[in-house]
PDB file of C-alpha atoms and ligand atoms in Angstrom:
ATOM      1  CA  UNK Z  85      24.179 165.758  96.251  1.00 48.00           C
ATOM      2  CA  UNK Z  86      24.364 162.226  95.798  1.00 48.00           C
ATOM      3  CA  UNK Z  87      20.870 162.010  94.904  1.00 52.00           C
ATOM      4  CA  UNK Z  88      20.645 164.759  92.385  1.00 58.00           C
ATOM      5  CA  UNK Z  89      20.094 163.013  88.899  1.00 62.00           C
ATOM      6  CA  UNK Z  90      22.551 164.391  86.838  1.00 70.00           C
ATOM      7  CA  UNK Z  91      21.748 163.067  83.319  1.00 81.00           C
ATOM      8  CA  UNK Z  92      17.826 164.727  82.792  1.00 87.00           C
ATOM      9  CA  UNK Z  93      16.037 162.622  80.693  1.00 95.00           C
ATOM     10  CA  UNK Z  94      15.024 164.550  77.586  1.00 97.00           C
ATOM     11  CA  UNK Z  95      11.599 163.805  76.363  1.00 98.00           C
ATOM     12  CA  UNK Z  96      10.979 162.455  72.823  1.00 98.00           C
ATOM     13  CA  UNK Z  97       8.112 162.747  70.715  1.00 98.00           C
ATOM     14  CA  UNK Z  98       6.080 160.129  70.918  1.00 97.00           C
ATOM     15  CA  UNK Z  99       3.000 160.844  68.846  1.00 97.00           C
ATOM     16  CA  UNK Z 100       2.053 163.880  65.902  1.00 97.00           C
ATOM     17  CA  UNK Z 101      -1.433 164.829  65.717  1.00 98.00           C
ATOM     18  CA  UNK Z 102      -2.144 166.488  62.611  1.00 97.00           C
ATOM     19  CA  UNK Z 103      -5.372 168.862  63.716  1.00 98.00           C
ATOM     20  CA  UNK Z 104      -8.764 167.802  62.341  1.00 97.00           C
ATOM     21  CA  UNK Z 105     -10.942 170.600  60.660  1.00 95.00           C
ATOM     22  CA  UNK Z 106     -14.568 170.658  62.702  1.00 94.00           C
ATOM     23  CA  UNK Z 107     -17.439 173.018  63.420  1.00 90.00           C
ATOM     24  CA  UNK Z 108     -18.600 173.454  66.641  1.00 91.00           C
ATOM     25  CA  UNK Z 109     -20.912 175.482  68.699  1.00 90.00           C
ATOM     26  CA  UNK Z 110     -23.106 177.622  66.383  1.00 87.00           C
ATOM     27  CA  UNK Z 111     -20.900 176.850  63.695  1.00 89.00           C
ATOM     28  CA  UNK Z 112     -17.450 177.992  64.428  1.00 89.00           C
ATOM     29  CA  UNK Z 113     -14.479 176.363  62.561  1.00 91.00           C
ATOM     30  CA  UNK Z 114     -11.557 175.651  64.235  1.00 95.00           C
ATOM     31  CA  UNK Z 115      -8.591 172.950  64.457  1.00 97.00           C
ATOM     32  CA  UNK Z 116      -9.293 170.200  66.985  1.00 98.00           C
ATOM     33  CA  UNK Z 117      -6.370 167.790  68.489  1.00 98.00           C
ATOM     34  CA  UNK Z 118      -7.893 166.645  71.515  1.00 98.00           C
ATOM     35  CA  UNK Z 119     -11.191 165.457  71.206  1.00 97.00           C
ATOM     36  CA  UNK Z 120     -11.359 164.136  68.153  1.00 97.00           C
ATOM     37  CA  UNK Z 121     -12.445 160.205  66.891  1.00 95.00           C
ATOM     38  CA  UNK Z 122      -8.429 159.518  66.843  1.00 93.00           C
ATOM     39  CA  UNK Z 123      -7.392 161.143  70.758  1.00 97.00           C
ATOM     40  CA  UNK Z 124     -10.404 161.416  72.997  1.00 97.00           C
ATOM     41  CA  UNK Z 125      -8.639 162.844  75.605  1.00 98.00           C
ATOM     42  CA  UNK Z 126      -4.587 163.206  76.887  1.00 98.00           C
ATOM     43  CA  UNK Z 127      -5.396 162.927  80.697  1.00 98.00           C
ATOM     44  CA  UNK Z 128      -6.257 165.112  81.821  1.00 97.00           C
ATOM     45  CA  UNK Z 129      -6.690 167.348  78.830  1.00 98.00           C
ATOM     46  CA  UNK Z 130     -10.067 166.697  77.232  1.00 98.00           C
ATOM     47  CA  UNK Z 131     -10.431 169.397  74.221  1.00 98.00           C
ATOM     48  CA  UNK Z 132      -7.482 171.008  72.338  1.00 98.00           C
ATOM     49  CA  UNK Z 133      -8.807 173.674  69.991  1.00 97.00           C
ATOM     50  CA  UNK Z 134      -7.531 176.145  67.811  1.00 96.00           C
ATOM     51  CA  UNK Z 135      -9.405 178.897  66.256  1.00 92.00           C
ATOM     52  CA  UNK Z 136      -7.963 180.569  63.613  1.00 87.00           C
ATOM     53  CA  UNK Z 137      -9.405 182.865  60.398  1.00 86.00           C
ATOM     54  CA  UNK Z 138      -9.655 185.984  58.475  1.00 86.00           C
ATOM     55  CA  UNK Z 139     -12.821 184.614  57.404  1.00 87.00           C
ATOM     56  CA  UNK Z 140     -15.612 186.354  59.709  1.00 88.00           C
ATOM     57  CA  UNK Z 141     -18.104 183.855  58.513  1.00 88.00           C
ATOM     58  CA  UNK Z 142     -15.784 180.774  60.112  1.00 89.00           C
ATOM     59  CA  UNK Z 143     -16.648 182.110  63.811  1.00 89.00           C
ATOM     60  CA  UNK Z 144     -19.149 184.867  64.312  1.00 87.00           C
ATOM     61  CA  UNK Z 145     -21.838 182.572  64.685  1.00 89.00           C
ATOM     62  CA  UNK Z 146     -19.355 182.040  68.090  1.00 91.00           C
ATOM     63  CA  UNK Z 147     -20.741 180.355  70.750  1.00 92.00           C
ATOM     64  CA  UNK Z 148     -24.215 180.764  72.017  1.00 93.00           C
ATOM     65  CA  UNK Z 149     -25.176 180.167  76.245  1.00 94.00           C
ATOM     66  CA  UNK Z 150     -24.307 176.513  76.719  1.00 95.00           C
ATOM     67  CA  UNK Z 151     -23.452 174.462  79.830  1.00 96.00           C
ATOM     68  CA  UNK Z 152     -20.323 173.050  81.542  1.00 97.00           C
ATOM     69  CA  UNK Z 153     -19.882 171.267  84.010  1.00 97.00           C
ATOM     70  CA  UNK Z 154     -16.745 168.713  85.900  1.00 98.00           C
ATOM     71  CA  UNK Z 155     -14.033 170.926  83.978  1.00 97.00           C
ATOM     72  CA  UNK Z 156     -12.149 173.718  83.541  1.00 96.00           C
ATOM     73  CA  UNK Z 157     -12.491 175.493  80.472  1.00 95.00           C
ATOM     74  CA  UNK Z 158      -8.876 177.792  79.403  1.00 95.00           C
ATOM     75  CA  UNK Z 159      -9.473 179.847  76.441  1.00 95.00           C
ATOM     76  CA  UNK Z 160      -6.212 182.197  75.216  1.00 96.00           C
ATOM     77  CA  UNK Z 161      -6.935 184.807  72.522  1.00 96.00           C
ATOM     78  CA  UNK Z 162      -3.719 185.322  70.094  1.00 96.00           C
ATOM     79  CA  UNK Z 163      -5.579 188.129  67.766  1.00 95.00           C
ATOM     80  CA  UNK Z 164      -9.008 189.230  67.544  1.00 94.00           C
ATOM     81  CA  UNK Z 165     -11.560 189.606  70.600  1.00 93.00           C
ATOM     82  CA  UNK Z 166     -14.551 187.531  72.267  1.00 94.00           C
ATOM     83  CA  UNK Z 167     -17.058 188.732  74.482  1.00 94.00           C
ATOM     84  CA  UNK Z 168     -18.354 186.905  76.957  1.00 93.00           C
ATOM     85  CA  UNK Z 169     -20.692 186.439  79.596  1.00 93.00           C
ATOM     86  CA  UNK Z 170     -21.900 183.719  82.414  1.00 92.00           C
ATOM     87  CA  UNK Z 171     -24.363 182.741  84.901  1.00 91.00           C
ATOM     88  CA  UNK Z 172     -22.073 183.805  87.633  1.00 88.00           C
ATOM     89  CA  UNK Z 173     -22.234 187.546  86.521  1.00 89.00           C
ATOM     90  CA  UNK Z 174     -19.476 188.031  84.797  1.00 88.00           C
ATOM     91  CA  UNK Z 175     -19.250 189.863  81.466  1.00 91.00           C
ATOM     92  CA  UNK Z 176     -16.271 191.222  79.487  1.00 90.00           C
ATOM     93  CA  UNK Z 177     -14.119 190.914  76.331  1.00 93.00           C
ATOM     94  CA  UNK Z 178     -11.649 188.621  75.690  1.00 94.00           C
ATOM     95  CA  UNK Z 179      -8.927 190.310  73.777  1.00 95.00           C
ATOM     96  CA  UNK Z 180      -5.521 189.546  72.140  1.00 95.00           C
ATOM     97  CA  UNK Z 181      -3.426 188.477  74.527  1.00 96.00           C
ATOM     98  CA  UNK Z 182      -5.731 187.661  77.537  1.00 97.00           C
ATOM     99  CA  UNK Z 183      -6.428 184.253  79.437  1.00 96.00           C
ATOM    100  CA  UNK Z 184      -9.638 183.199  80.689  1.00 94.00           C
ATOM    101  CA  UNK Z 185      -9.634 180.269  82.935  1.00 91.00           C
ATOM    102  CA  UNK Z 186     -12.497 178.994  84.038  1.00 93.00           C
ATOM    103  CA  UNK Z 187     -13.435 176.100  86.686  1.00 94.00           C
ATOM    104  CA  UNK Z 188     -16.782 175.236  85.521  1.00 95.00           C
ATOM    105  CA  UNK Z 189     -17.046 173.113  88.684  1.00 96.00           C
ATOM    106  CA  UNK Z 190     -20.731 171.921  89.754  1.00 96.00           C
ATOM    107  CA  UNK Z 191     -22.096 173.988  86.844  1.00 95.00           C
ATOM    108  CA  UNK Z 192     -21.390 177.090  84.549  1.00 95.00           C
ATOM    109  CA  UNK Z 193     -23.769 178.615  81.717  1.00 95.00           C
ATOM    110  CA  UNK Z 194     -21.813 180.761  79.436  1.00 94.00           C
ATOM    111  CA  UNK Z 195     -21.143 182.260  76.241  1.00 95.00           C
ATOM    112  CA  UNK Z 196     -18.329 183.324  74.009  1.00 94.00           C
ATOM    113  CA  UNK Z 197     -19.530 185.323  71.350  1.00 93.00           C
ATOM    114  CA  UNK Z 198     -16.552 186.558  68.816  1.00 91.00           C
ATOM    115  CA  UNK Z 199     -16.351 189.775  67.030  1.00 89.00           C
ATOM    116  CA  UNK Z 200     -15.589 190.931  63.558  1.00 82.00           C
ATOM    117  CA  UNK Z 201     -12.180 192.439  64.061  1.00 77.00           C
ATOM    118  CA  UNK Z 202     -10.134 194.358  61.378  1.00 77.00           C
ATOM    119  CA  UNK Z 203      -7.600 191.025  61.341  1.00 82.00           C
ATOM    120  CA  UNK Z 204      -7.909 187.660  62.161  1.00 89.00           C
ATOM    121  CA  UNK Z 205      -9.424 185.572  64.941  1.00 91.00           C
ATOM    122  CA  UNK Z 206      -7.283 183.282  66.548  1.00 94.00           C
ATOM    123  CA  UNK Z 207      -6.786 181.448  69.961  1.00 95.00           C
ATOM    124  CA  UNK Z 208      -6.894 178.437  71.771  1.00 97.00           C
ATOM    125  CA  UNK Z 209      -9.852 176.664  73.729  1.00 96.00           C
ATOM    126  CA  UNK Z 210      -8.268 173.700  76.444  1.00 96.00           C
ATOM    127  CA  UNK Z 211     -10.120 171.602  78.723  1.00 97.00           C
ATOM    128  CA  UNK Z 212      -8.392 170.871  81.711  1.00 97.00           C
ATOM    129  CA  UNK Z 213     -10.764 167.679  83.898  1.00 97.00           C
ATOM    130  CA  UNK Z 214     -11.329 168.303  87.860  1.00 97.00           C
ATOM    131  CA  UNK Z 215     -10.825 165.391  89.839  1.00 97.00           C
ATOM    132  CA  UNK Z 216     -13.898 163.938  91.623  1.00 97.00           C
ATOM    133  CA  UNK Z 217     -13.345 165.474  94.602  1.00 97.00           C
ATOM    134  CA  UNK Z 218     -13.296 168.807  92.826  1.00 96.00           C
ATOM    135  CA  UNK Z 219     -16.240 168.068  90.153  1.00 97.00           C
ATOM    136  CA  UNK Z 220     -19.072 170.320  92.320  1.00 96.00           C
ATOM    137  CA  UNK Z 221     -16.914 173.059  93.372  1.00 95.00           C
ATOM    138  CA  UNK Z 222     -17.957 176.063  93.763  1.00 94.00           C
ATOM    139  CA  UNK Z 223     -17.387 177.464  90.047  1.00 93.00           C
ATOM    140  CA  UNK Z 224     -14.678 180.274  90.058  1.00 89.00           C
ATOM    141  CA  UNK Z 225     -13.068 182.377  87.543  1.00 86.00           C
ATOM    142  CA  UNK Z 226     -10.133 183.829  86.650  1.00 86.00           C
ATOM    143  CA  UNK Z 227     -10.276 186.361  83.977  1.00 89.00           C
ATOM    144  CA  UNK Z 228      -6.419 188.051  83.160  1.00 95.00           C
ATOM    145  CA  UNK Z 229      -5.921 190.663  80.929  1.00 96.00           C
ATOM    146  CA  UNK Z 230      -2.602 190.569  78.674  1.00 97.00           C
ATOM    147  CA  UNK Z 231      -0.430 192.684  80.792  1.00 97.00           C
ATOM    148  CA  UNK Z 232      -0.741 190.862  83.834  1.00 97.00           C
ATOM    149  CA  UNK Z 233       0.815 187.840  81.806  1.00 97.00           C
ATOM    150  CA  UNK Z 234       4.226 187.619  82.826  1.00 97.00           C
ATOM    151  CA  UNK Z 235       6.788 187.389  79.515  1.00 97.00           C
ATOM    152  CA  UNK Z 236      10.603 186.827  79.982  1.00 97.00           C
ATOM    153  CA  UNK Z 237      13.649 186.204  77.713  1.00 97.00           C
ATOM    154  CA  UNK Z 238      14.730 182.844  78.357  1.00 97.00           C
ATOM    155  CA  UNK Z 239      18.523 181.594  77.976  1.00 96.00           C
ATOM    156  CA  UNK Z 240      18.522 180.167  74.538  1.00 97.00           C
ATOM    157  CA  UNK Z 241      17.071 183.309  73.268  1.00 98.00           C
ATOM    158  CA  UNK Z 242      13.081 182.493  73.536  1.00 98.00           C
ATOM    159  CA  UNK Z 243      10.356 184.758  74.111  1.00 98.00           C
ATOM    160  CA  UNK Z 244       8.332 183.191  76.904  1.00 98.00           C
ATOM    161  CA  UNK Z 245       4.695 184.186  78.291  1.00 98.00           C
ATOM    162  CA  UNK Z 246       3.639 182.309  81.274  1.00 97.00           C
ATOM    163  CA  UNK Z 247       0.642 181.985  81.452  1.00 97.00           C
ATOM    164  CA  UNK Z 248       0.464 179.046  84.436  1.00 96.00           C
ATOM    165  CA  UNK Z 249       3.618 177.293  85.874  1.00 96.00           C
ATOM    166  CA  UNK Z 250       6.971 179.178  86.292  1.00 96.00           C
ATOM    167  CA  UNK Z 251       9.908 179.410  83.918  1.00 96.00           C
ATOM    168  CA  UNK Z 252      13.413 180.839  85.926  1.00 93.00           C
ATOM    169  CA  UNK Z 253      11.316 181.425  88.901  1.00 94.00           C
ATOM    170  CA  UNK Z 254       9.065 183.238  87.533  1.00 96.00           C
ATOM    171  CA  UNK Z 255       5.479 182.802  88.119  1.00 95.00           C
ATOM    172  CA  UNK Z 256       2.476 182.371  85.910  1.00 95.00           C
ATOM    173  CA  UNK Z 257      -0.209 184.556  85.639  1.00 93.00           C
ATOM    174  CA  UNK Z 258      -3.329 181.989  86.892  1.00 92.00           C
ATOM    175  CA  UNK Z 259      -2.672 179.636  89.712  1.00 86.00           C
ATOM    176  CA  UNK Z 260      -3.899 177.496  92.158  1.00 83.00           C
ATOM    177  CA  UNK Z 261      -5.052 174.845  89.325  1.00 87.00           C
ATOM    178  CA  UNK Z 262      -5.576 171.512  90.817  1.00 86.00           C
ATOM    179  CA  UNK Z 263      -3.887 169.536  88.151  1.00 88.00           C
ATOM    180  CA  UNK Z 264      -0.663 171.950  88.605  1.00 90.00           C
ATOM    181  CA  UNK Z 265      -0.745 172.427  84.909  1.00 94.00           C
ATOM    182  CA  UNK Z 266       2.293 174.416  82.707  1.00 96.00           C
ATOM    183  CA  UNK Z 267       1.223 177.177  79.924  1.00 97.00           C
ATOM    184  CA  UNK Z 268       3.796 178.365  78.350  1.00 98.00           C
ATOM    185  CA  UNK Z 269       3.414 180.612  75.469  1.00 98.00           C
ATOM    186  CA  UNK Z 270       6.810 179.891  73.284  1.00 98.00           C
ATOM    187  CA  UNK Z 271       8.319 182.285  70.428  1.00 98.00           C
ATOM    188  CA  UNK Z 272      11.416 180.557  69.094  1.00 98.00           C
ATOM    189  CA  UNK Z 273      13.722 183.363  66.816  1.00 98.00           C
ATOM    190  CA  UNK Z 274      15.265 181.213  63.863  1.00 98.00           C
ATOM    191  CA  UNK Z 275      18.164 179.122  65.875  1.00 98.00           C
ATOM    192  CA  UNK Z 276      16.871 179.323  69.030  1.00 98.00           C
ATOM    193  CA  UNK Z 277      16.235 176.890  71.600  1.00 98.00           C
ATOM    194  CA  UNK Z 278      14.168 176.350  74.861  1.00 98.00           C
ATOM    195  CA  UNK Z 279      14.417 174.313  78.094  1.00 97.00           C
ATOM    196  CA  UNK Z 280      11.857 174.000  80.261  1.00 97.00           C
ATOM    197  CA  UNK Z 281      11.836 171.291  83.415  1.00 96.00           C
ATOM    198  CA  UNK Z 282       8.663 169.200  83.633  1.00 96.00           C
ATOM    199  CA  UNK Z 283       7.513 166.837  85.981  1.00 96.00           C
ATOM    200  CA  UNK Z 284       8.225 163.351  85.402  1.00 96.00           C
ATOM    201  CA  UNK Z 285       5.136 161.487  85.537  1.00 97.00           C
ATOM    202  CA  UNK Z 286       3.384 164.626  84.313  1.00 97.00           C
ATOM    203  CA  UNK Z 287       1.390 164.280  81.036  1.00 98.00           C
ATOM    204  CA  UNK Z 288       2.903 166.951  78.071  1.00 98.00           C
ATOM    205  CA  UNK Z 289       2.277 168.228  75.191  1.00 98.00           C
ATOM    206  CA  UNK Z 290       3.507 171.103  72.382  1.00 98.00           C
ATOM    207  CA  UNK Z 291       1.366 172.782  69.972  1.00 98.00           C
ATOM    208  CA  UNK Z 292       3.015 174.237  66.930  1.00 98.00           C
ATOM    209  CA  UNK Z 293       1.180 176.989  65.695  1.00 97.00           C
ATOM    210  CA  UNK Z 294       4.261 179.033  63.271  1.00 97.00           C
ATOM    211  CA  UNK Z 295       7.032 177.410  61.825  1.00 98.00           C
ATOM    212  CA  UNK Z 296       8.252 174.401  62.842  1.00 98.00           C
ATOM    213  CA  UNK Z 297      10.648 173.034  65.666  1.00 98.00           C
ATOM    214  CA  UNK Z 298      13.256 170.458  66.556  1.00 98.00           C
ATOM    215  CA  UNK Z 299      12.547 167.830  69.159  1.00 98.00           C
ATOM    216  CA  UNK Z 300      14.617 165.351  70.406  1.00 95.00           C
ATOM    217  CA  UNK Z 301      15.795 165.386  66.346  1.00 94.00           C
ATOM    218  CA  UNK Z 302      12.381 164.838  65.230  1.00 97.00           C
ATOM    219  CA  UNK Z 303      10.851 168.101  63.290  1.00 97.00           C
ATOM    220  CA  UNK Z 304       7.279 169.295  64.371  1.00 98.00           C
ATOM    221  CA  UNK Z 305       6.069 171.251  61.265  1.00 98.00           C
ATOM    222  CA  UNK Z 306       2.642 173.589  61.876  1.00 97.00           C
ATOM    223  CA  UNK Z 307       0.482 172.824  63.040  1.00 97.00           C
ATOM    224  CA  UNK Z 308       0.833 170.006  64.728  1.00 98.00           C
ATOM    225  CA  UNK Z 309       0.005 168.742  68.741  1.00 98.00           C
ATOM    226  CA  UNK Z 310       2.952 167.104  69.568  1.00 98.00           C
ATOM    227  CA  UNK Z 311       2.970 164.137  72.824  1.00 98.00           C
ATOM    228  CA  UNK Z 312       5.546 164.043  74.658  1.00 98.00           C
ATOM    229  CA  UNK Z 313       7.019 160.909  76.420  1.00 98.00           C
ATOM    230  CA  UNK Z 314       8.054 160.930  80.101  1.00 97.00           C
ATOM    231  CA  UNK Z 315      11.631 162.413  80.734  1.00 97.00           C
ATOM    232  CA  UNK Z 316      12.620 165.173  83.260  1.00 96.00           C
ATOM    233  CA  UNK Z 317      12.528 168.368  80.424  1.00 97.00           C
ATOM    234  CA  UNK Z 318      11.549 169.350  77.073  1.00 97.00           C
ATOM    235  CA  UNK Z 319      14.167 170.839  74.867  1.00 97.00           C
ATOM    236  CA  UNK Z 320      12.571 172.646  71.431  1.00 98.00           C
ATOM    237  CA  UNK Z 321      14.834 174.299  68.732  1.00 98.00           C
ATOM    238  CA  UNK Z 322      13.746 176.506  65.738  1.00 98.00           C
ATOM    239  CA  UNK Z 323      16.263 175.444  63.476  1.00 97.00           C
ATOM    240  CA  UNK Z 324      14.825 177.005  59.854  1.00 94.00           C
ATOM    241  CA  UNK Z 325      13.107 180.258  60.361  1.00 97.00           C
ATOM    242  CA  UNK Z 326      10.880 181.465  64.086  1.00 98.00           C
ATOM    243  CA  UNK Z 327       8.506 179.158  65.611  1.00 98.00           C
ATOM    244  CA  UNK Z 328       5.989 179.434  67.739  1.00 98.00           C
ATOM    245  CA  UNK Z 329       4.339 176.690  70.158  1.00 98.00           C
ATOM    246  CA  UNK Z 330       2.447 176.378  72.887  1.00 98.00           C
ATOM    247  CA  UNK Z 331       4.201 173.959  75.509  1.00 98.00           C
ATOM    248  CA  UNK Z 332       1.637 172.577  78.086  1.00 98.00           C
ATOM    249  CA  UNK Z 333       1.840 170.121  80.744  1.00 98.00           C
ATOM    250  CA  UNK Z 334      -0.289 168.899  83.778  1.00 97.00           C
ATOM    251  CA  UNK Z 335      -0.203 165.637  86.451  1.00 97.00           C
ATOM    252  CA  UNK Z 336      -2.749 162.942  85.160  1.00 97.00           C
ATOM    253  CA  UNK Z 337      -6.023 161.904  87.204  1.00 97.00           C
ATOM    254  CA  UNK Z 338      -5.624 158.671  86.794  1.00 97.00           C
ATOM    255  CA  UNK Z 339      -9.697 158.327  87.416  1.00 98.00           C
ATOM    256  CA  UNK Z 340     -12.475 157.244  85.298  1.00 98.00           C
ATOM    257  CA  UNK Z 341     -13.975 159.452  82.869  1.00 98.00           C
ATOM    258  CA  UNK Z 342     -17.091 159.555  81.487  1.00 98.00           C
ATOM    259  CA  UNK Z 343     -17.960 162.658  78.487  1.00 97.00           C
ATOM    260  CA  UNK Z 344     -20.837 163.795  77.506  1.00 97.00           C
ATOM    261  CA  UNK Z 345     -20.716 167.068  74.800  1.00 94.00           C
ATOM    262  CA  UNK Z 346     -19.859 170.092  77.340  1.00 95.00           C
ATOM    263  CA  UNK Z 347     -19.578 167.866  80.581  1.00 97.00           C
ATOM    264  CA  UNK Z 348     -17.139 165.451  82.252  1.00 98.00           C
ATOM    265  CA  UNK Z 349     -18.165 163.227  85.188  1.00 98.00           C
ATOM    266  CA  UNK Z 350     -16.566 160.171  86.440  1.00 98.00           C
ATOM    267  CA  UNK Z 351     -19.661 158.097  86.054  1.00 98.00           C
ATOM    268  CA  UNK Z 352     -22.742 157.929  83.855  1.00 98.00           C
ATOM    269  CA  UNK Z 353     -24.996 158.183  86.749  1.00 98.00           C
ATOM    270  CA  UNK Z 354     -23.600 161.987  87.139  1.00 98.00           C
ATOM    271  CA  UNK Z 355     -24.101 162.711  83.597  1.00 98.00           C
ATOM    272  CA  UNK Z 356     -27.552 161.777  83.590  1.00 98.00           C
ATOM    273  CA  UNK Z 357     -27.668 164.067  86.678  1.00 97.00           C
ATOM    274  CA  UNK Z 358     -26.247 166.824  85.137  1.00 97.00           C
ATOM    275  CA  UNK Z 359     -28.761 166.417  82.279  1.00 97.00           C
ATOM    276  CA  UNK Z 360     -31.780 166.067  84.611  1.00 96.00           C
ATOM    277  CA  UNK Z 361     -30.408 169.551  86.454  1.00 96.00           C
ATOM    278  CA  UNK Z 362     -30.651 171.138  83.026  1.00 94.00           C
ATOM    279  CA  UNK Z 363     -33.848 169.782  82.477  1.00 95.00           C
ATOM    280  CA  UNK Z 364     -35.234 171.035  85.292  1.00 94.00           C
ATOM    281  CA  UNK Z 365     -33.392 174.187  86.068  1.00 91.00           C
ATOM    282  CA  UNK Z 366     -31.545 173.492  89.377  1.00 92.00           C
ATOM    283  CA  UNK Z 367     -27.752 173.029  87.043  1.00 94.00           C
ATOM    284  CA  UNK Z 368     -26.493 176.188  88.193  1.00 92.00           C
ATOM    285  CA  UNK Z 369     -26.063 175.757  91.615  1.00 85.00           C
ATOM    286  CA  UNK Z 370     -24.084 179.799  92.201  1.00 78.00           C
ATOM    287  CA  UNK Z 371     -25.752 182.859  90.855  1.00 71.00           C
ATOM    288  CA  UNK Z 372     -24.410 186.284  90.059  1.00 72.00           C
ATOM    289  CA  UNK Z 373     -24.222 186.510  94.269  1.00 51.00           C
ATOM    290  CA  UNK Z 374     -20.805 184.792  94.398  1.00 46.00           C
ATOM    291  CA  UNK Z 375     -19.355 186.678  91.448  1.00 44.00           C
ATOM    292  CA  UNK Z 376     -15.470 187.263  92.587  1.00 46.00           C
ATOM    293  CA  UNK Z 377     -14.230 190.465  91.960  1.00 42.00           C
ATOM    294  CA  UNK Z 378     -11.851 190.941  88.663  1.00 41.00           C
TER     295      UNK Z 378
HETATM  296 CO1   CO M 655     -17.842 176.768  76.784  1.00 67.93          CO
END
């Protein structure tokens, strides 16, 4: 008992990143926060995207059969639908409300093809790096539909999906994730407020996608990646009208990283391997064989 901290240390903000407009794959625009010429990467989160239009013309062109290969690619869809398909078999649709996490491991081809919908398109795209003794692993795939998302009132009076970590014991949909990561999908009613444990040491961040929020008495405003400093929780209050933010955390690699477009490696000798695989048609290392069950 002795030992038991009793004052938590609440984590501040300690950098805003206002989202950068970009076009990527076959000419998709979306926000980017991670990845971008001002944060590279927030180990060991290398891509923060969010995709977001009524426009069809900002994302049908979608994402044509591309490589990955040293990551773990997380895509959630908020509205709208993506179909996909990969060179381990797999082929489905990505609809509102689904996860698709993906451990690209020693190589993945796949595409992500968006449709035109009736509304809007929007979701996010994370990368999550694999540590180098993970980097070749066998790829694997974990592809869960909406309802298997568990979603929970919190005390406070937030609306919580969990999509990987656990909130009040409850566990997240995906698991097993190497860097033990928190997704936590966050609707804040006008007043509310949220509490959520992390792991000191852990890296953390919040996206604010609707409204704005309260941290620490600094206001996030949408949208806005928020990094948090090191502290034992994160506390978030809607104090003008609902919010809505994505609250994500994970344990840093602490290794070096090297990035080049779709893959990360911890040396350049293994990106110019991964490029010479491509070249020469050995990249994808498990077929359509392996293909786990959904
Ligand atoms: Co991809």
């Amino acid at each position: 008992m002795a030992s038991e901290r009793l004052v938590k240390d609440v984590r501040a903000v300690k950098d805003l990143v206002v989202p950068a407009m970009v076009s990527d794959g076959a000419g998709v625009r979306l926000k980017r926060s991670i990845a971008t010429p001002t944060l590279d990467h927030l180990d060991p989160f290398f891509l923060f995207d969010n995709f977001g239009s009524e426009n069809p013309d900002d994302y049908l062109a979608g994402f044509p059969m591309h490589p990955h290969r040293g990551i773990e690619t997380v895509t959630y869809m908020l509205d709208g639908s993506v179909t996909h398909r990969d060179s381990l078999g797999n082929q489905g649709i990505i609809q509102a409300g689904d996860v698709q996490w993906m451990t690209a491991g020693s190589g993945i081809l796949h595409e992500e093809m968006p449709h035109a919908g009736p509304r809007r398109l929007d979701g996010f795209q994370i990368w999550v790096n694999l540590p180098r003794q993970l980097k070749m692993t066998t790829p694997r795939y974990q592809d869960v539909s909406s309802v298997r998302i568990p979603e929970l009132d919190a005390p406070g009076g937030a609306r919580v999906r969990v999509i990987a970590g656990s909130v009040d014991g409850v566990e997240g949909a995906v698991r097993e994730i190497f860097a033990g990561p928190s997704y936590l999908d966050v609707a804040l009613p006008s007043g509310a407020t949220f509490e959520h444990p992390i792991t000191r040491g852990h890296t953390a961040l919040l996206y604010v996608f609707r409204g704005q929020v309260e941290v620490a008495g600094k206001t996030v405003p949408s949208p806005r990646l928020a990094i948090l400093g090191d502290g034992d929780v994160v506390r978030v209050r809607a104090p003008a009208g609902d919010a809505r933010l994505l609250v994500l955390s994970a344990q840093p690699l602490e290794e070096p990283a090297v990035r080049y477009g779709p893959f990360v490696m911890n040396t350049e000798d293994e990106i110019r391997q991964a490029l010479s695989d491509l070249r020469q048609g050995t990249f994808v290392k498990t077929g359509p064989a392996s293909a786990p069950a959904r």
